[in-house]
CSV table of N, CA and C in Angstrom, one decimal:
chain,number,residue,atom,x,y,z
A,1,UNK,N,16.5,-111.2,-60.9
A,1,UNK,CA,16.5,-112.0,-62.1
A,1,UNK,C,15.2,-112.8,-62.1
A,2,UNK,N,14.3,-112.6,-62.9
A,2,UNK,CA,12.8,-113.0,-63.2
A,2,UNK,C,12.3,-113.1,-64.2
A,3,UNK,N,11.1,-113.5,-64.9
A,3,UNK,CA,11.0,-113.6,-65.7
A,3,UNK,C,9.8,-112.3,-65.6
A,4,UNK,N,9.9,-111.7,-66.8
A,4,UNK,CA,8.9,-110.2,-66.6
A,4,UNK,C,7.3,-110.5,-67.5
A,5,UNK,N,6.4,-111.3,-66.8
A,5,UNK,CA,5.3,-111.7,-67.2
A,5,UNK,C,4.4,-110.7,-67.9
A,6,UNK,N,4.7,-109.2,-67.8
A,6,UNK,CA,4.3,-108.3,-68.7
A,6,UNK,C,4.4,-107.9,-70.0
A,7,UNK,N,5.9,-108.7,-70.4
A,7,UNK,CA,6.2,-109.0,-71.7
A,7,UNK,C,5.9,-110.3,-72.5
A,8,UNK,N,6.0,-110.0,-74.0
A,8,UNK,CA,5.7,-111.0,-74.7
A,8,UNK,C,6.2,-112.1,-75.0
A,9,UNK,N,6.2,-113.4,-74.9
A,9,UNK,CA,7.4,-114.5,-75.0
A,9,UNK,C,7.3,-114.2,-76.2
A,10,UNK,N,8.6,-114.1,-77.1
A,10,UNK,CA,8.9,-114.1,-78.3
A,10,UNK,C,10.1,-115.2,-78.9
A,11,UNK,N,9.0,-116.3,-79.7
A,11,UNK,CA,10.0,-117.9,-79.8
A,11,UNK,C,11.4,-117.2,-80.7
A,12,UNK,N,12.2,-118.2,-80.3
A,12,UNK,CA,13.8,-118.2,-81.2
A,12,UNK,C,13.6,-119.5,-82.2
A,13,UNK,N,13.7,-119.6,-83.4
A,13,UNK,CA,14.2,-120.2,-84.1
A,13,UNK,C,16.0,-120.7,-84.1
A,14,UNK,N,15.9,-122.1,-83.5
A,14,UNK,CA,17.1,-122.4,-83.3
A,14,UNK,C,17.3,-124.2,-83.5
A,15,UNK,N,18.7,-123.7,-84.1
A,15,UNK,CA,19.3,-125.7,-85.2
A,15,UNK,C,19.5,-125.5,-84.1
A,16,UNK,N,20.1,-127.3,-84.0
A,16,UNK,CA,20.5,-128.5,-82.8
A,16,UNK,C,21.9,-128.5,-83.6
A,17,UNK,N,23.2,-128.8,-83.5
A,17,UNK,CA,23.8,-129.4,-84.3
A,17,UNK,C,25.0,-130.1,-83.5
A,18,UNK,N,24.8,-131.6,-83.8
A,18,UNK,CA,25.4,-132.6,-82.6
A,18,UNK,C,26.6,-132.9,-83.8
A,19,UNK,N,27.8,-132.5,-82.6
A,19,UNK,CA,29.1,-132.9,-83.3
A,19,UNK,C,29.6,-134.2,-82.7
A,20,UNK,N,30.0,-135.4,-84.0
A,20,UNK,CA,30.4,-137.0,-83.0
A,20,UNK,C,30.6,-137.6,-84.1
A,21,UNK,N,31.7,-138.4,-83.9
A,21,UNK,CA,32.1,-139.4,-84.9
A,21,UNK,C,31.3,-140.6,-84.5
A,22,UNK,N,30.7,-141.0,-83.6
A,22,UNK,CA,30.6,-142.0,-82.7
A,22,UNK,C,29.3,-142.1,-82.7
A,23,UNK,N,28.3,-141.6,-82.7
A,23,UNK,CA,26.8,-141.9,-83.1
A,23,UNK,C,26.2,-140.6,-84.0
A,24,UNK,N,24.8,-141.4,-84.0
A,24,UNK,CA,24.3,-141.0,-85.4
A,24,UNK,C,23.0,-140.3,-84.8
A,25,UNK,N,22.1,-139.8,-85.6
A,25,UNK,CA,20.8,-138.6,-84.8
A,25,UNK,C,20.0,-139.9,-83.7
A,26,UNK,N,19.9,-141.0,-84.0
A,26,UNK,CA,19.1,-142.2,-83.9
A,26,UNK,C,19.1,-142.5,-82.2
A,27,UNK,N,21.0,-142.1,-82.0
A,27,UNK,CA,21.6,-142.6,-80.9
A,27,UNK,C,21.8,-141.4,-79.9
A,28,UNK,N,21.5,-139.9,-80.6
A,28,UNK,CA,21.5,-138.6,-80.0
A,28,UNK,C,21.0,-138.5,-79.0
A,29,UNK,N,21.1,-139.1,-77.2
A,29,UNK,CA,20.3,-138.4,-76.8
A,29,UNK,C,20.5,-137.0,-76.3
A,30,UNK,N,21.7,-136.6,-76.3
A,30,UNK,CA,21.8,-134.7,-75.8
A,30,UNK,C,21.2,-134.4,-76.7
A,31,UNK,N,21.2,-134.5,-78.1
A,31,UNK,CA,20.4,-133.9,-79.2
A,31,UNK,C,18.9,-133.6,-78.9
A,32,UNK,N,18.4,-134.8,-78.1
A,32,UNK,CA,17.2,-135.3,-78.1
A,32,UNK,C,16.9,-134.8,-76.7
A,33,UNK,N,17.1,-134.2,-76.0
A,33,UNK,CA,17.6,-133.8,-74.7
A,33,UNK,C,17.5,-132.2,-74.6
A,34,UNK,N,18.2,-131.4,-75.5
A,34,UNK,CA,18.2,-130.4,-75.7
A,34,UNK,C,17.4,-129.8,-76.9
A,35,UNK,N,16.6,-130.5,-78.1
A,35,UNK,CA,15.2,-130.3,-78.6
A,35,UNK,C,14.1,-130.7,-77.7
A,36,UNK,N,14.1,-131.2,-76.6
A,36,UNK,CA,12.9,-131.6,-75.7
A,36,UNK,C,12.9,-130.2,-75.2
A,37,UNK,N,14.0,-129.5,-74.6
A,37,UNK,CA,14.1,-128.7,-73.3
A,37,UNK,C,13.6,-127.6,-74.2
A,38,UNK,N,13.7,-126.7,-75.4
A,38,UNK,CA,14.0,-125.5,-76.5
A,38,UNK,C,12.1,-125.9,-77.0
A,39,UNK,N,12.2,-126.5,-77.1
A,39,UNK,CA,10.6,-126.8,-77.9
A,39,UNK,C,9.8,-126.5,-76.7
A,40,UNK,N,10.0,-127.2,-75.6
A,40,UNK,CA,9.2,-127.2,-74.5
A,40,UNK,C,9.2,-125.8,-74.0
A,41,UNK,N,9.4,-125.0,-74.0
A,41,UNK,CA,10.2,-123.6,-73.8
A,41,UNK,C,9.4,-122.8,-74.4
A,42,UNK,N,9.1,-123.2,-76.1
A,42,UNK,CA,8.0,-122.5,-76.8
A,42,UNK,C,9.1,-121.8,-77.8
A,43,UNK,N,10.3,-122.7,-78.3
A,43,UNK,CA,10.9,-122.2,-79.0
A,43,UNK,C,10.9,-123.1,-80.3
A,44,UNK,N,11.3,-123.1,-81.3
A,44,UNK,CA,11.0,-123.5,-82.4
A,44,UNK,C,12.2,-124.1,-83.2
A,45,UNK,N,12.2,-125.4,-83.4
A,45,UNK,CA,13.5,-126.2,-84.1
A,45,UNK,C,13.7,-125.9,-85.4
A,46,UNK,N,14.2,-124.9,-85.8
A,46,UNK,CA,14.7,-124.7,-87.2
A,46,UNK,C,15.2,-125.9,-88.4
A,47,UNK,N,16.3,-126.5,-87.6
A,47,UNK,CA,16.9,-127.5,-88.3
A,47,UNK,C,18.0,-128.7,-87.4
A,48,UNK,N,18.0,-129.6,-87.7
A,48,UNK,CA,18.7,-130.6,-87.0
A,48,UNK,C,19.5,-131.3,-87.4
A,49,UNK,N,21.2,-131.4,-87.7
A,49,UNK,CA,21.7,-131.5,-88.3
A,49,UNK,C,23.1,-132.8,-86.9
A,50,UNK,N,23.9,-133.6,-87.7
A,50,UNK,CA,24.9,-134.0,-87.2
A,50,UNK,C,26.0,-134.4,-88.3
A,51,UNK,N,27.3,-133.7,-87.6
A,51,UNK,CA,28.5,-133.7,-88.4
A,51,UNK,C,29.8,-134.3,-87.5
A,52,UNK,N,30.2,-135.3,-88.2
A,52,UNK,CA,31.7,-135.5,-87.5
A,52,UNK,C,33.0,-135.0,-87.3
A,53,UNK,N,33.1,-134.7,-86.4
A,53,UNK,CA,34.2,-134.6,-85.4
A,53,UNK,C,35.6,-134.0,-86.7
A,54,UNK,N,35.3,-132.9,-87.2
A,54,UNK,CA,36.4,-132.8,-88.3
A,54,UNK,C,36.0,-131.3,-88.5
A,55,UNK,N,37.2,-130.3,-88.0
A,55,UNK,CA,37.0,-128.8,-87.8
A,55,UNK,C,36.3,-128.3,-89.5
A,56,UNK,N,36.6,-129.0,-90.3
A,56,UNK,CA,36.2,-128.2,-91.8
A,56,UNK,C,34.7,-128.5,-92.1
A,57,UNK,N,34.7,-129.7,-91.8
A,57,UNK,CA,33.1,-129.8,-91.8
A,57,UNK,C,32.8,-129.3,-91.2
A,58,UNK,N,32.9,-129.1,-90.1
A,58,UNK,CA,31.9,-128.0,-89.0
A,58,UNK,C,31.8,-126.7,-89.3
A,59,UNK,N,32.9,-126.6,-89.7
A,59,UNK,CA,33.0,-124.8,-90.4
A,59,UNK,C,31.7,-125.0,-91.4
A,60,UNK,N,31.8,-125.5,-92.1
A,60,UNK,CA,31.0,-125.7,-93.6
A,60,UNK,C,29.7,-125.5,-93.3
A,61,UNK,N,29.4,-126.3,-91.6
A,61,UNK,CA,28.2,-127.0,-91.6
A,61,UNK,C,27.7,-125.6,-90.8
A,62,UNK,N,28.2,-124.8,-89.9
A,62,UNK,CA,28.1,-123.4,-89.3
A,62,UNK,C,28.1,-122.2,-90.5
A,63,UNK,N,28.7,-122.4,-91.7
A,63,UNK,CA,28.6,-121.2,-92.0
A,63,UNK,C,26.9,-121.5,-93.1
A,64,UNK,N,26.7,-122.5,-93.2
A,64,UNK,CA,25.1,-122.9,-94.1
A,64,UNK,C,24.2,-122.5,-93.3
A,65,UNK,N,24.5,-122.6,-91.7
A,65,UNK,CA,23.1,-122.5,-90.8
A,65,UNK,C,23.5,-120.9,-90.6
A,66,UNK,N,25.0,-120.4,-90.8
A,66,UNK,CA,24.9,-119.0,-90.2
A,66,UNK,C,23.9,-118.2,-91.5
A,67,UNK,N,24.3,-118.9,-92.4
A,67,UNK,CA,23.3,-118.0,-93.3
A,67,UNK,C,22.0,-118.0,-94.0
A,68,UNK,N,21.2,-119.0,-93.2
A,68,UNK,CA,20.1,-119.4,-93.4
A,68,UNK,C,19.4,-118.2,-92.4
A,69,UNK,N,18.5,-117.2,-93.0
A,69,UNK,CA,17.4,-116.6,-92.1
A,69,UNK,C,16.9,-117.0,-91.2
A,70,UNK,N,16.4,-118.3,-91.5
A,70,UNK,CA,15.2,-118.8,-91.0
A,70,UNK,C,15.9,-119.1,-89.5
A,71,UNK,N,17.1,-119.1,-89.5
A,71,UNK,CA,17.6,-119.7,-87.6
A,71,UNK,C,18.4,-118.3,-86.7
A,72,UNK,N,18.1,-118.0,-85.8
A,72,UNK,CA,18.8,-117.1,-84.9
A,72,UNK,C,19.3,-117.6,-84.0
A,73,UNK,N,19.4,-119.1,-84.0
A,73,UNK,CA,20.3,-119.5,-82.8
A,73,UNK,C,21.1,-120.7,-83.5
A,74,UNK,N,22.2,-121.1,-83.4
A,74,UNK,CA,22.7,-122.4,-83.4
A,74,UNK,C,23.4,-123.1,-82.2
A,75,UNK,N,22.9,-124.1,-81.6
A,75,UNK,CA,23.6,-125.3,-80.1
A,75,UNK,C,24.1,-126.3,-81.0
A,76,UNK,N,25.5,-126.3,-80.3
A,76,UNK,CA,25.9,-127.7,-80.8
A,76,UNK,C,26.1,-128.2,-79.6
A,77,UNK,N,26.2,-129.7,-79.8
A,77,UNK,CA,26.5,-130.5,-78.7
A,77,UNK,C,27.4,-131.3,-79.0
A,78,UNK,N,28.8,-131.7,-78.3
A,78,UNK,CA,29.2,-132.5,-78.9
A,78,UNK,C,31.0,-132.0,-78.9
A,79,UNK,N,32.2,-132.3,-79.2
A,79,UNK,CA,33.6,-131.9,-79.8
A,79,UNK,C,34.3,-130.8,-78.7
A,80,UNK,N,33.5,-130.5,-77.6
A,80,UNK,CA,34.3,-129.2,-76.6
A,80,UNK,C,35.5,-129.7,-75.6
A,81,UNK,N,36.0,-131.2,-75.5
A,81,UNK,CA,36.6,-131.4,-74.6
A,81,UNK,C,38.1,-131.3,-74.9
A,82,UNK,N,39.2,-131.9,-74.6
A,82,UNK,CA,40.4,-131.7,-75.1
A,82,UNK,C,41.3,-132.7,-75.4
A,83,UNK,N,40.0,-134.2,-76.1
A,83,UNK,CA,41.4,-135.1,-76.9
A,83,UNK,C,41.6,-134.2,-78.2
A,84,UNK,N,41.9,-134.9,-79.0
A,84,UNK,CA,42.5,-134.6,-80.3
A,84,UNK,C,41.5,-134.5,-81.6
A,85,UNK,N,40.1,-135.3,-81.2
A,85,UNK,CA,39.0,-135.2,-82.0
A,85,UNK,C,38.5,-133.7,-81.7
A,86,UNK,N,38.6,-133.4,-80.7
A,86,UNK,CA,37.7,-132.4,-80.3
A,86,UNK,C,38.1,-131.0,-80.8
A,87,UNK,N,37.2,-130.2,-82.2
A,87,UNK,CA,37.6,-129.3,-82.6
A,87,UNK,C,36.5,-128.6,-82.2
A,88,UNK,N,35.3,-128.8,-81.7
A,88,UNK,CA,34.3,-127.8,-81.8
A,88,UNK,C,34.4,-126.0,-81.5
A,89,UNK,N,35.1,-125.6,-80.8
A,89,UNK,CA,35.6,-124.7,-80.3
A,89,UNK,C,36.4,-123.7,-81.6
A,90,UNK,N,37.5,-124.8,-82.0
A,90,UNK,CA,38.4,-124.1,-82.8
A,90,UNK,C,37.4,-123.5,-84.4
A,91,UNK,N,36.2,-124.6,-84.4
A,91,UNK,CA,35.2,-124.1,-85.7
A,91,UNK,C,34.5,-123.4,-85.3
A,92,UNK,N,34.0,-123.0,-83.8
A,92,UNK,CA,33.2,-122.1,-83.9
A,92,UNK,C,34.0,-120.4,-83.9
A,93,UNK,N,35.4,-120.6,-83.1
A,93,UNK,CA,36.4,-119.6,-83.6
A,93,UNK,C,36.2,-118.8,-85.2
A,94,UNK,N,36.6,-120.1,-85.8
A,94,UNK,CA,36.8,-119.8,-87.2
A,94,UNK,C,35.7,-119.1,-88.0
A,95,UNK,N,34.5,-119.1,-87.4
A,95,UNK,CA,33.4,-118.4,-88.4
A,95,UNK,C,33.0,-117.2,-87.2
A,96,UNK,N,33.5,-117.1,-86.0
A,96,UNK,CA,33.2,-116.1,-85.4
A,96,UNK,C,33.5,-114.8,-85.2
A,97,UNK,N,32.6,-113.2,-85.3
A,97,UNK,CA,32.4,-112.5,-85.4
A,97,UNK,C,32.9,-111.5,-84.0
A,98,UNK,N,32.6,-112.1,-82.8
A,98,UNK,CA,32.5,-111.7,-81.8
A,98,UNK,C,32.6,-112.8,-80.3
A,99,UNK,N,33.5,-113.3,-79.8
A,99,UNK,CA,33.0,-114.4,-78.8
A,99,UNK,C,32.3,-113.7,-78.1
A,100,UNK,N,31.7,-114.6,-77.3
A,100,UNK,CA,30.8,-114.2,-75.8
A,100,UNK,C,31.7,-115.3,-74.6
A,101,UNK,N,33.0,-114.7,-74.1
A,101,UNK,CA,33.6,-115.3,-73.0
A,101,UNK,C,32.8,-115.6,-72.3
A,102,UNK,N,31.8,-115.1,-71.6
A,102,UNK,CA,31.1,-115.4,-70.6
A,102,UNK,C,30.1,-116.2,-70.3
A,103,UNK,N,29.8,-116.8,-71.5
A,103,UNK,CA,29.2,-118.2,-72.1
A,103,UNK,C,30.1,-118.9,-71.3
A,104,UNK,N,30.9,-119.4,-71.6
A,104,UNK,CA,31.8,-120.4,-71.1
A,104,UNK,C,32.3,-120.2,-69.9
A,105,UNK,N,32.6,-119.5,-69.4
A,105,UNK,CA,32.8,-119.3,-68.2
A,105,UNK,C,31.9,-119.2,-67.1
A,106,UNK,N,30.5,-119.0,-67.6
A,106,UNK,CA,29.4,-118.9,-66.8
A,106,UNK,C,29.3,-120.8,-66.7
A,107,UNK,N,29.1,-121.3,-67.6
A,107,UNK,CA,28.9,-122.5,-67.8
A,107,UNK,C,29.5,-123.6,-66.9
A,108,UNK,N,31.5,-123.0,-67.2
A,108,UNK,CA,32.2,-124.0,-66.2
A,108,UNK,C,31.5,-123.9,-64.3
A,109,UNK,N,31.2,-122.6,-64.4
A,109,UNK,CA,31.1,-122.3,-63.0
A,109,UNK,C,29.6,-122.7,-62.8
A,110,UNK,N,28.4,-122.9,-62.7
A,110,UNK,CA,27.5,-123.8,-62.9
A,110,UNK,C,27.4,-125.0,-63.1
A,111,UNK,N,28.4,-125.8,-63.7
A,111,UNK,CA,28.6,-127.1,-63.7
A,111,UNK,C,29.7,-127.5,-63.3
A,112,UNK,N,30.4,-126.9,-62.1
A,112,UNK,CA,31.1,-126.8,-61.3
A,112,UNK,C,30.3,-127.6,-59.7
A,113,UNK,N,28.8,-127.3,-59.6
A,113,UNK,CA,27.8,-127.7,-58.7
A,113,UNK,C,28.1,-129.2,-58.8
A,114,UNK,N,28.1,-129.7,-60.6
A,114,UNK,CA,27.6,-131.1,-60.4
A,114,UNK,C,28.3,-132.2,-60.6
A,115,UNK,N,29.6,-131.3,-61.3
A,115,UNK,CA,30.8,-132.2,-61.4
A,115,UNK,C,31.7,-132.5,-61.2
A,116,UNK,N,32.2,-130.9,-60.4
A,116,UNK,CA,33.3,-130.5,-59.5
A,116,UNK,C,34.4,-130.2,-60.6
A,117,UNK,N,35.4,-130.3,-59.8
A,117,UNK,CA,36.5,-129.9,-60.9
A,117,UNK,C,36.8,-130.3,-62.3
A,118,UNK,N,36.1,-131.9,-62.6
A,118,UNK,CA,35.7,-131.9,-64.2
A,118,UNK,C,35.6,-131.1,-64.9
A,119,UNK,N,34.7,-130.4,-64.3
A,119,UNK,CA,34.1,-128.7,-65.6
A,119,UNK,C,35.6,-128.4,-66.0
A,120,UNK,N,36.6,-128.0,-65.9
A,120,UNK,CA,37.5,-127.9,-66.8
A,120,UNK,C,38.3,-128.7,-67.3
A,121,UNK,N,37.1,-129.8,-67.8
A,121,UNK,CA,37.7,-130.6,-69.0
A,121,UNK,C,37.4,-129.9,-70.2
A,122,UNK,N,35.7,-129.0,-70.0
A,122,UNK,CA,35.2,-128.5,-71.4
A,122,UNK,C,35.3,-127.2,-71.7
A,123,UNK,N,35.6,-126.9,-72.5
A,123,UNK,CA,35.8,-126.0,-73.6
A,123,UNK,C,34.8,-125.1,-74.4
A,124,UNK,N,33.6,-125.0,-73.6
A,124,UNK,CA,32.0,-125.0,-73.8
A,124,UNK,C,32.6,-123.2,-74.2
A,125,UNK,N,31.7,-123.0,-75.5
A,125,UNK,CA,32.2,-121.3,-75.6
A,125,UNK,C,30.9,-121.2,-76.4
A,126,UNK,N,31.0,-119.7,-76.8
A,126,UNK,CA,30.0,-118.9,-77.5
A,126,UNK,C,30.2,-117.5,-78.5
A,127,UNK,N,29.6,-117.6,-79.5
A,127,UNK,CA,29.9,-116.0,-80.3
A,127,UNK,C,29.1,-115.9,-80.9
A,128,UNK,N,29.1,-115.4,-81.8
A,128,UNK,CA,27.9,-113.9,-82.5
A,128,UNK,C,28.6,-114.4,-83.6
A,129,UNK,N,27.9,-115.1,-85.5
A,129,UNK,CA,28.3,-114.8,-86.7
A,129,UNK,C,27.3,-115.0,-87.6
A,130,UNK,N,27.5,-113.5,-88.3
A,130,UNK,CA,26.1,-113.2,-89.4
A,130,UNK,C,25.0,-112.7,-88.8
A,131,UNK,N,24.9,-112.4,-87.8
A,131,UNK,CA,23.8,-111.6,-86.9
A,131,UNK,C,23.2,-113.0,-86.0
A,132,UNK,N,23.9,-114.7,-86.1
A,132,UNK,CA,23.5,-116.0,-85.5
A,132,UNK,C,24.5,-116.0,-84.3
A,133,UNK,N,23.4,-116.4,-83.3
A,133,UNK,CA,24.4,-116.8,-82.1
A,133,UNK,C,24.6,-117.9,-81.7
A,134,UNK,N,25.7,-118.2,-81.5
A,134,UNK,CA,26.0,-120.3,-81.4
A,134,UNK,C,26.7,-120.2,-80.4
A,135,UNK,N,26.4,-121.4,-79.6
A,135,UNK,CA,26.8,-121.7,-78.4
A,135,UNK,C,26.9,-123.1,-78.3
A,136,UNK,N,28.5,-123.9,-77.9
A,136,UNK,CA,28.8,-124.5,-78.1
A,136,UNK,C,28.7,-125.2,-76.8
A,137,UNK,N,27.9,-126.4,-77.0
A,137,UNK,CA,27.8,-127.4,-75.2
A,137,UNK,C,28.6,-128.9,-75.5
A,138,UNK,N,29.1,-129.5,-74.0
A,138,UNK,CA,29.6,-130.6,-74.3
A,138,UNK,C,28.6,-131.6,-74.6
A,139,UNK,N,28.9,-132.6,-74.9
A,139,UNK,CA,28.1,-133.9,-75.4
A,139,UNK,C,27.4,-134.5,-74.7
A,140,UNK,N,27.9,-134.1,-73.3
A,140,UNK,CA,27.0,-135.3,-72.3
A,140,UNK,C,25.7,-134.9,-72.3
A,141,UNK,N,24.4,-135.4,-71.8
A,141,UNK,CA,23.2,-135.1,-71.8
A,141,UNK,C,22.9,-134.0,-70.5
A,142,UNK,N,24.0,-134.6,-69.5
A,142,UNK,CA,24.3,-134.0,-68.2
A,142,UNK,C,24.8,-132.2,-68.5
A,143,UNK,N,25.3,-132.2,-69.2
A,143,UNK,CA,26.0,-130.9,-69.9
A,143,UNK,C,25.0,-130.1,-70.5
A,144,UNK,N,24.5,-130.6,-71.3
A,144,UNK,CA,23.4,-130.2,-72.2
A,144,UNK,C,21.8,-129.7,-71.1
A,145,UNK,N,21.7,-130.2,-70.2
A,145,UNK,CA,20.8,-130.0,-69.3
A,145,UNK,C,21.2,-128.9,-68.5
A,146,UNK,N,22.8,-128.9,-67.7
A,146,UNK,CA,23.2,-127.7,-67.5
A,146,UNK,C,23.1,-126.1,-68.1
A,147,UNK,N,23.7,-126.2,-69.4
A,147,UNK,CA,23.3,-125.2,-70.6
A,147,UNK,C,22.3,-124.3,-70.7
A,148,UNK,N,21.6,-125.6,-70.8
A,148,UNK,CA,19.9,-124.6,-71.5
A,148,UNK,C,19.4,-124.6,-69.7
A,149,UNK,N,19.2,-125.2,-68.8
A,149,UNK,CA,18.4,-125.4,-68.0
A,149,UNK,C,19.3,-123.9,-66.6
A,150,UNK,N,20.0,-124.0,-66.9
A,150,UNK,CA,21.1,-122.7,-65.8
A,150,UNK,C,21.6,-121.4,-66.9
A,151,UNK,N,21.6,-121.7,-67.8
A,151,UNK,CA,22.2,-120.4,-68.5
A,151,UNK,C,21.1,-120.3,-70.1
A,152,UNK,N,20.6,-120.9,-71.2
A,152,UNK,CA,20.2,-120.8,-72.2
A,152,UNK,C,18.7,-120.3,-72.0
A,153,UNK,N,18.2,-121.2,-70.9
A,153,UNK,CA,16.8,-121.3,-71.1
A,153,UNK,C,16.5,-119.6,-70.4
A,154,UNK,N,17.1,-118.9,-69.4
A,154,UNK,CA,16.7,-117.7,-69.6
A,154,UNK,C,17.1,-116.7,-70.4
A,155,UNK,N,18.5,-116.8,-71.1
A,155,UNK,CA,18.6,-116.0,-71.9
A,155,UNK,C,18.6,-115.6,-73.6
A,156,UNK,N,17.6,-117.0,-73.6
A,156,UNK,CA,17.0,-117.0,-74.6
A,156,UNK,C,15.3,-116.6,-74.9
A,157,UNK,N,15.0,-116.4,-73.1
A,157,UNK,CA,13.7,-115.8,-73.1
A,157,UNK,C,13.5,-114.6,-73.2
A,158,UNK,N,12.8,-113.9,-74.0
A,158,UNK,CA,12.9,-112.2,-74.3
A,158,UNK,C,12.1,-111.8,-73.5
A,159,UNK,N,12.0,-112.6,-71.7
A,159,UNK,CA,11.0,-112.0,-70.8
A,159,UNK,C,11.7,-111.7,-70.2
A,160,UNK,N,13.1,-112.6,-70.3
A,160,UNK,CA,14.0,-112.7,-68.6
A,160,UNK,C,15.0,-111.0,-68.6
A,161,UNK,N,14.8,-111.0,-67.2
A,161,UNK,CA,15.4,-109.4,-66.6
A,161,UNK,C,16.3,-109.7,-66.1
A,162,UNK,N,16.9,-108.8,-65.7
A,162,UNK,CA,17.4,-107.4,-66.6
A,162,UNK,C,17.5,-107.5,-67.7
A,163,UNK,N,18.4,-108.7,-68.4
A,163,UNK,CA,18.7,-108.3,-69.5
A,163,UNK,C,18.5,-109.6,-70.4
A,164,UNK,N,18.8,-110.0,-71.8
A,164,UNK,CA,19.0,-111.4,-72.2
A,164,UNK,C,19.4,-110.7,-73.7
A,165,UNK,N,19.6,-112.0,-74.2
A,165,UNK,CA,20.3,-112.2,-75.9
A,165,UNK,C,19.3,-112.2,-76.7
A,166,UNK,N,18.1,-112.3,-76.3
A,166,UNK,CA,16.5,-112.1,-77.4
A,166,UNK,C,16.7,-110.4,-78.1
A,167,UNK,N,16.5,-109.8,-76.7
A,167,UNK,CA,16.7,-108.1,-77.2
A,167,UNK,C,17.2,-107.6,-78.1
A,168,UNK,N,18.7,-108.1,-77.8
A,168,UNK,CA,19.8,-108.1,-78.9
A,168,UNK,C,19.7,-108.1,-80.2
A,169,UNK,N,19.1,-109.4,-80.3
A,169,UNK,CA,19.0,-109.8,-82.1
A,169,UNK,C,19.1,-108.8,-83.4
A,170,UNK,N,17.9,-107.6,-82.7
A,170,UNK,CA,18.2,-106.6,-83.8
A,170,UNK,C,18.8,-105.5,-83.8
A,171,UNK,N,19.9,-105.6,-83.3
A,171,UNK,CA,21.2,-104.9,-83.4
A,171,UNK,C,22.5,-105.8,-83.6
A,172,UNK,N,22.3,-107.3,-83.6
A,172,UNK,CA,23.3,-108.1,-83.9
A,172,UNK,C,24.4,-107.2,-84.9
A,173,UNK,N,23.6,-106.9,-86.8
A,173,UNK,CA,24.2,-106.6,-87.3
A,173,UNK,C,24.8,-105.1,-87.5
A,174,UNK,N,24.6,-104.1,-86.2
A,174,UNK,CA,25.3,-102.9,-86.5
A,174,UNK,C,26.6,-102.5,-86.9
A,175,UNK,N,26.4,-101.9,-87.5
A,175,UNK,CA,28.3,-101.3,-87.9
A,175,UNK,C,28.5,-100.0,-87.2
């Protein structure tokens, strides 16, 4: 598993989208946390958006970015855990095409290192809709560092080997 310096880094266009009743972009720092890590990367912020903790807006707010060209990735941060606010999961269900179990389960088992049995508080998932792929992280900034920094940051590089989700892109929409 390496990065293959013979190939071309080819950036992703990808929204931020921080789900929370409870603060605002101002007060975001996983937002701000995971636009540091994606930009620094040499990847490109499409759009930045934050919506409250309410499955219909999120749907609404996912299917605008699923259909905007200009983005091939959507991260939310934010709504994965298991009070009663927390719908992020069930909205990214609802617009999704295809999950990627292994998002989330890659995820719990990596942040398994830092927070022990916690990790199955969150609910962290991923799928494929409209040829966009969204991957859903918890809110903490701790979470969000995990994410991109153990699982996003190489498989969003179209250098990293064997294999990654860059390659993909243009076959997202085959039938």
């Amino acid at each position: 598993m390496a990065i293959d310096e013979t190939q071309e880094f080819l950036p992703v266009r990808i929204a931020v989208l921080t789900v929370s009743d409870t603060r605002g972009l101002s007060e975001d720092r996983s937002g701000d946390t995971l636009i540091e890590r994606l930009t620094t990367a040499g990847h490109i912020l499409a759009n930045r958006a934050l919506e409250r903790d309410d499955v219909d807006a999120i749907v609404e707010r996912l299917a605008t970015l699923i259909s905007d060209p200009e983005i091939d990735v959507i991260i939310t941060t934010g709504g994965t855990g298991v009070t009663g606010r927390d719908v992020t999961p069930e909205a990214v269900e609802a617009v999704a095409e295809k999950m990627i179990p292994g998002f989330g389960e890659a995820f719990r088992w990596l942040s398994y290192q830092n927070i022990g049995t916690s990790t199955i508080q969150s609910r962290a998932c991923a799928c494929v809709a409209g040829g966009t792929y969204i991957f859903a992280l918890p809110g903490s900034t701790g979470a969000v560092k995990d994410g991109w920094d153990m699982i996003l940051k190489d498989q969003l590089d179209s250098r990293f080997r064997p294999c990654n989700f860059v390659e993909l892109m243009p076959r997202l929409m085959e039938r």
